[in-house]
Amino acid sequence: MITQVRGKLVEKSPTEVVVDCNGVGYLLHISLNTFSSLPEDENVVLFTHLSIREDAHTLFGFISKTEREVFKLLISVSGVGPSIARTMCSSMTSEEIQNAIASENVALIQSVKGIGAKTAQRVIVDLKDKILKTFNMDEVSLSVSNTNKDEALSALEVLGFQRKQSDKLVSAILKENSDASVEQIIKLALKSL
């Protein structure tokens, strides 16, 4: 219904802004990323999403169409409401969210306040294909560490270790050394297994 708001920034806080459009002040709920990207001058253009519930009509504002699209995809997942989606958009950039979903990084998504393990997995299952298609992402170019992770897991499996146990360990290793080579991952994993 309301897709963008252009006007004078009247009030600004990390969670919401008021934009005056020809004498009408619109209250928009925003993410921290949008807040930090707001221009210094008074004139702003924010892309919006109107969330309608039985008890409230809430307008959310975004600095970019990409952030709005990611937000809309997130709220389409069962168990993820507008406030959790906004928290996610505040915790990570749109690109980080896209990469986390596309590379199936459950731990990163679960690190957002309000998202449990099941919801994180549901976000990935529901949105991975949409994210890859909508944002024209190529699974191969997602992340080198993902390829390294797969190679390290295969090698550990060949060495006789269970994939499930190895997967947790390799994920933890990559969290601390994101640019580790396959050999480094395997060496560190072998020390811990």
mmCIF file of C-alpha atoms in Angstrom:
data_model
loop_
_atom_site.group_PDB
_atom_site.id
_atom_site.type_symbol
_atom_site.label_atom_id
_atom_site.label_comp_id
_atom_site.label_asym_id
_atom_site.label_seq_id
_atom_site.Cartn_x
_atom_site.Cartn_y
_atom_site.Cartn_z
ATOM 1 C CA MET A 1 0.000 0.000 0.000
ATOM 2 C CA ILE A 2 2.566 2.620 1.106
ATOM 3 C CA THR A 3 5.787 1.753 -0.682
ATOM 4 C CA GLN A 4 8.015 4.749 0.024
ATOM 5 C CA VAL A 5 8.067 7.897 2.115
ATOM 6 C CA ARG A 6 9.896 11.034 1.027
ATOM 7 C CA GLY A 7 10.054 14.022 3.322
ATOM 8 C CA LYS A 8 11.733 15.898 6.132
ATOM 9 C CA LEU A 9 13.237 13.938 9.008
ATOM 10 C CA VAL A 10 11.596 15.361 12.132
ATOM 11 C CA GLU A 11 12.602 12.836 14.814
ATOM 12 C CA LYS A 12 15.231 10.122 14.813
ATOM 13 C CA SER A 13 16.118 7.352 17.258
ATOM 14 C CA PRO A 14 17.884 3.992 16.725
ATOM 15 C CA THR A 15 14.529 2.182 16.434
ATOM 16 C CA GLU A 16 12.190 4.684 14.795
ATOM 17 C CA VAL A 17 11.960 7.902 12.825
ATOM 18 C CA VAL A 18 9.235 10.413 12.089
ATOM 19 C CA VAL A 19 9.167 11.726 8.532
ATOM 20 C CA ASP A 20 7.063 14.805 7.730
ATOM 21 C CA CYS A 21 5.450 14.478 4.297
ATOM 22 C CA ASN A 22 3.602 17.710 3.454
ATOM 23 C CA GLY A 23 2.409 18.216 7.012
ATOM 24 C CA VAL A 24 1.660 14.561 7.827
ATOM 25 C CA GLY A 25 4.161 12.867 10.157
ATOM 26 C CA TYR A 26 4.750 9.167 9.482
ATOM 27 C CA LEU A 27 6.221 7.032 12.263
ATOM 28 C CA LEU A 28 8.493 4.394 10.729
ATOM 29 C CA HIS A 29 10.119 1.554 12.661
ATOM 30 C CA ILE A 30 13.674 1.102 11.411
ATOM 31 C CA SER A 31 16.663 -1.226 11.827
ATOM 32 C CA LEU A 32 20.012 -0.104 13.221
ATOM 33 C CA ASN A 33 21.510 -0.447 9.725
ATOM 34 C CA THR A 34 18.961 2.020 8.362
ATOM 35 C CA PHE A 35 19.558 4.326 11.350
ATOM 36 C CA SER A 36 23.315 4.414 10.734
ATOM 37 C CA SER A 37 22.753 5.065 7.015
ATOM 38 C CA LEU A 38 20.354 7.976 7.444
ATOM 39 C CA PRO A 39 21.687 11.138 5.814
ATOM 40 C CA GLU A 40 22.752 14.090 7.939
ATOM 41 C CA ASP A 41 20.470 16.533 6.139
ATOM 42 C CA GLU A 42 16.756 16.587 6.816
ATOM 43 C CA ASN A 43 15.431 15.233 3.513
ATOM 44 C CA VAL A 44 15.097 11.452 3.356
ATOM 45 C CA VAL A 45 13.598 8.767 1.164
ATOM 46 C CA LEU A 46 12.738 5.535 2.946
ATOM 47 C CA PHE A 47 11.311 2.419 1.329
ATOM 48 C CA THR A 48 8.483 1.068 3.427
ATOM 49 C CA HIS A 49 6.514 -2.020 4.332
ATOM 50 C CA LEU A 50 3.124 -1.756 6.014
ATOM 51 C CA SER A 51 2.474 -4.577 8.482
ATOM 52 C CA ILE A 52 -1.228 -4.993 9.256
ATOM 53 C CA ARG A 53 -2.347 -6.939 12.287
ATOM 54 C CA GLU A 54 -5.661 -7.045 14.069
ATOM 55 C CA ASP A 55 -4.469 -4.621 16.739
ATOM 56 C CA ALA A 56 -1.968 -2.464 14.823
ATOM 57 C CA HIS A 57 -0.902 -1.011 11.508
ATOM 58 C CA THR A 58 2.869 -0.631 11.659
ATOM 59 C CA LEU A 59 5.017 1.058 9.037
ATOM 60 C CA PHE A 60 8.602 -0.173 8.697
ATOM 61 C CA GLY A 61 11.203 1.953 6.912
ATOM 62 C CA PHE A 62 14.339 0.847 5.077
ATOM 63 C CA ILE A 63 17.245 2.762 3.568
ATOM 64 C CA SER A 64 17.423 0.380 0.581
ATOM 65 C CA LYS A 65 15.076 -1.783 -1.454
ATOM 66 C CA THR A 66 17.364 -4.757 -0.771
ATOM 67 C CA GLU A 67 16.905 -4.447 2.987
ATOM 68 C CA ARG A 68 13.140 -4.183 2.514
ATOM 69 C CA GLU A 69 13.127 -7.279 0.288
ATOM 70 C CA VAL A 70 15.134 -9.289 2.831
ATOM 71 C CA PHE A 71 12.730 -8.127 5.577
ATOM 72 C CA LYS A 72 9.704 -9.206 3.519
ATOM 73 C CA LEU A 73 11.270 -12.608 2.859
ATOM 74 C CA LEU A 74 12.032 -13.062 6.565
ATOM 75 C CA ILE A 75 8.483 -12.266 7.705
ATOM 76 C CA SER A 76 7.127 -14.771 5.176
ATOM 77 C CA VAL A 77 8.660 -17.543 7.315
ATOM 78 C CA SER A 78 6.375 -19.072 9.931
ATOM 79 C CA GLY A 79 7.583 -18.059 13.393
ATOM 80 C CA VAL A 80 9.370 -14.910 12.235
ATOM 81 C CA GLY A 81 7.361 -11.770 12.891
ATOM 82 C CA PRO A 82 8.188 -8.177 11.984
ATOM 83 C CA SER A 83 9.982 -7.475 15.285
ATOM 84 C CA ILE A 84 12.282 -10.521 14.945
ATOM 85 C CA ALA A 85 12.918 -9.662 11.280
ATOM 86 C CA ARG A 86 13.808 -6.094 12.288
ATOM 87 C CA THR A 87 16.142 -7.419 15.004
ATOM 88 C CA MET A 88 17.801 -9.607 12.370
ATOM 89 C CA CYS A 89 18.160 -6.638 9.997
ATOM 90 C CA SER A 90 19.719 -4.710 12.904
ATOM 91 C CA SER A 91 22.153 -7.494 13.828
ATOM 92 C CA MET A 92 23.412 -8.120 10.292
ATOM 93 C CA THR A 93 23.553 -6.294 6.981
ATOM 94 C CA SER A 94 21.244 -7.453 4.183
ATOM 95 C CA GLU A 95 24.219 -9.076 2.451
ATOM 96 C CA GLU A 96 25.236 -10.952 5.604
ATOM 97 C CA ILE A 97 21.674 -12.272 6.001
ATOM 98 C CA GLN A 98 21.581 -13.361 2.351
ATOM 99 C CA ASN A 99 24.955 -15.121 2.667
ATOM 100 C CA ALA A 100 24.004 -16.772 5.974
ATOM 101 C CA ILE A 101 20.828 -18.195 4.441
ATOM 102 C CA ALA A 102 22.426 -19.164 1.127
ATOM 103 C CA SER A 103 25.365 -20.889 2.849
ATOM 104 C CA GLU A 104 23.040 -22.538 5.410
ATOM 105 C CA ASN A 105 24.806 -20.956 8.387
ATOM 106 C CA VAL A 106 22.327 -21.991 11.112
ATOM 107 C CA ALA A 107 24.622 -20.817 13.932
ATOM 108 C CA LEU A 108 24.779 -17.247 12.589
ATOM 109 C CA ILE A 109 21.014 -16.997 12.098
ATOM 110 C CA GLN A 110 20.418 -18.553 15.514
ATOM 111 C CA SER A 111 22.704 -15.943 17.104
ATOM 112 C CA VAL A 112 19.943 -13.355 16.550
ATOM 113 C CA LYS A 113 17.905 -12.719 19.700
ATOM 114 C CA GLY A 114 14.512 -14.428 19.451
ATOM 115 C CA ILE A 115 15.513 -17.066 16.898
ATOM 116 C CA GLY A 116 15.870 -20.642 18.096
ATOM 117 C CA ALA A 117 17.370 -23.642 16.321
ATOM 118 C CA LYS A 118 14.116 -24.757 14.680
ATOM 119 C CA THR A 119 13.247 -21.280 13.439
ATOM 120 C CA ALA A 120 16.775 -20.793 12.091
ATOM 121 C CA GLN A 121 16.495 -24.050 10.147
ATOM 122 C CA ARG A 122 13.026 -23.080 8.898
ATOM 123 C CA VAL A 123 14.396 -19.724 7.678
ATOM 124 C CA ILE A 124 17.055 -21.577 5.671
ATOM 125 C CA VAL A 125 14.687 -24.225 4.287
ATOM 126 C CA ASP A 126 12.025 -21.668 3.308
ATOM 127 C CA LEU A 127 14.302 -18.943 1.951
ATOM 128 C CA LYS A 128 17.466 -20.480 0.489
ATOM 129 C CA ASP A 129 16.054 -20.940 -3.038
ATOM 130 C CA LYS A 130 14.254 -17.577 -2.936
ATOM 131 C CA ILE A 131 17.416 -15.770 -1.814
ATOM 132 C CA LEU A 132 19.514 -17.403 -4.548
ATOM 133 C CA LYS A 133 16.896 -16.578 -7.195
ATOM 134 C CA THR A 134 15.813 -13.100 -6.019
ATOM 135 C CA PHE A 135 19.309 -11.736 -5.522
ATOM 136 C CA ASN A 136 20.867 -13.625 -8.442
ATOM 137 C CA MET A 137 23.414 -15.297 -6.191
ATOM 138 C CA ASP A 138 25.520 -18.158 -7.397
ATOM 139 C CA GLU A 139 25.877 -21.012 -4.898
ATOM 140 C CA VAL A 140 29.440 -21.661 -6.048
ATOM 141 C CA SER A 141 30.618 -18.117 -5.337
ATOM 142 C CA LEU A 142 28.978 -17.970 -1.916
ATOM 143 C CA SER A 143 32.012 -18.616 0.178
ATOM 144 C CA VAL A 144 35.345 -20.284 -0.159
ATOM 145 C CA SER A 145 35.203 -21.347 3.483
ATOM 146 C CA ASN A 146 32.102 -23.385 2.639
ATOM 147 C CA THR A 147 34.062 -25.330 0.001
ATOM 148 C CA ASN A 148 36.960 -25.728 2.428
ATOM 149 C CA LYS A 149 34.512 -26.935 5.059
ATOM 150 C CA ASP A 150 33.045 -29.563 2.715
ATOM 151 C CA GLU A 151 36.487 -30.792 1.671
ATOM 152 C CA ALA A 152 37.663 -30.971 5.290
ATOM 153 C CA LEU A 153 34.523 -32.879 6.314
ATOM 154 C CA SER A 154 34.978 -35.367 3.475
ATOM 155 C CA ALA A 155 38.603 -35.910 4.466
ATOM 156 C CA LEU A 156 37.687 -36.442 8.133
ATOM 157 C CA GLU A 157 34.972 -38.890 7.093
ATOM 158 C CA VAL A 158 37.515 -40.861 5.061
ATOM 159 C CA LEU A 159 39.721 -40.927 8.171
ATOM 160 C CA GLY A 160 36.861 -42.629 10.024
ATOM 161 C CA PHE A 161 35.269 -39.792 11.983
ATOM 162 C CA GLN A 162 31.492 -39.312 12.108
ATOM 163 C CA ARG A 163 30.263 -36.490 9.895
ATOM 164 C CA LYS A 164 27.886 -35.049 12.497
ATOM 165 C CA GLN A 165 30.605 -34.770 15.161
ATOM 166 C CA SER A 166 33.121 -33.413 12.633
ATOM 167 C CA ASP A 167 30.635 -30.867 11.273
ATOM 168 C CA LYS A 168 30.210 -29.166 14.660
ATOM 169 C CA LEU A 169 33.944 -29.065 15.213
ATOM 170 C CA VAL A 170 34.774 -27.748 11.722
ATOM 171 C CA SER A 171 32.079 -25.047 12.062
ATOM 172 C CA ALA A 172 33.630 -23.952 15.360
ATOM 173 C CA ILE A 173 37.106 -23.890 13.785
ATOM 174 C CA LEU A 174 35.855 -21.776 10.851
ATOM 175 C CA LYS A 175 34.124 -19.386 13.235
ATOM 176 C CA GLU A 176 37.490 -18.564 14.799
ATOM 177 C CA ASN A 177 39.635 -18.853 11.634
ATOM 178 C CA SER A 178 37.321 -17.986 8.752
ATOM 179 C CA ASP A 179 40.165 -17.957 6.202
ATOM 180 C CA ALA A 180 41.707 -21.299 7.280
ATOM 181 C CA SER A 181 42.842 -23.596 4.475
ATOM 182 C CA VAL A 182 41.544 -27.165 4.154
ATOM 183 C CA GLU A 183 44.803 -28.509 5.613
ATOM 184 C CA GLN A 184 44.651 -26.141 8.605
ATOM 185 C CA ILE A 185 41.019 -27.103 9.286
ATOM 186 C CA ILE A 186 41.868 -30.817 9.197
ATOM 187 C CA LYS A 187 44.928 -30.399 11.447
ATOM 188 C CA LEU A 188 42.953 -28.391 14.027
ATOM 189 C CA ALA A 189 40.069 -30.868 13.866
ATOM 190 C CA LEU A 190 42.371 -33.848 14.368
ATOM 191 C CA LYS A 191 43.816 -32.245 17.506
ATOM 192 C CA SER A 192 40.311 -31.965 18.984
ATOM 193 C CA LEU A 193 38.768 -35.256 17.838
#
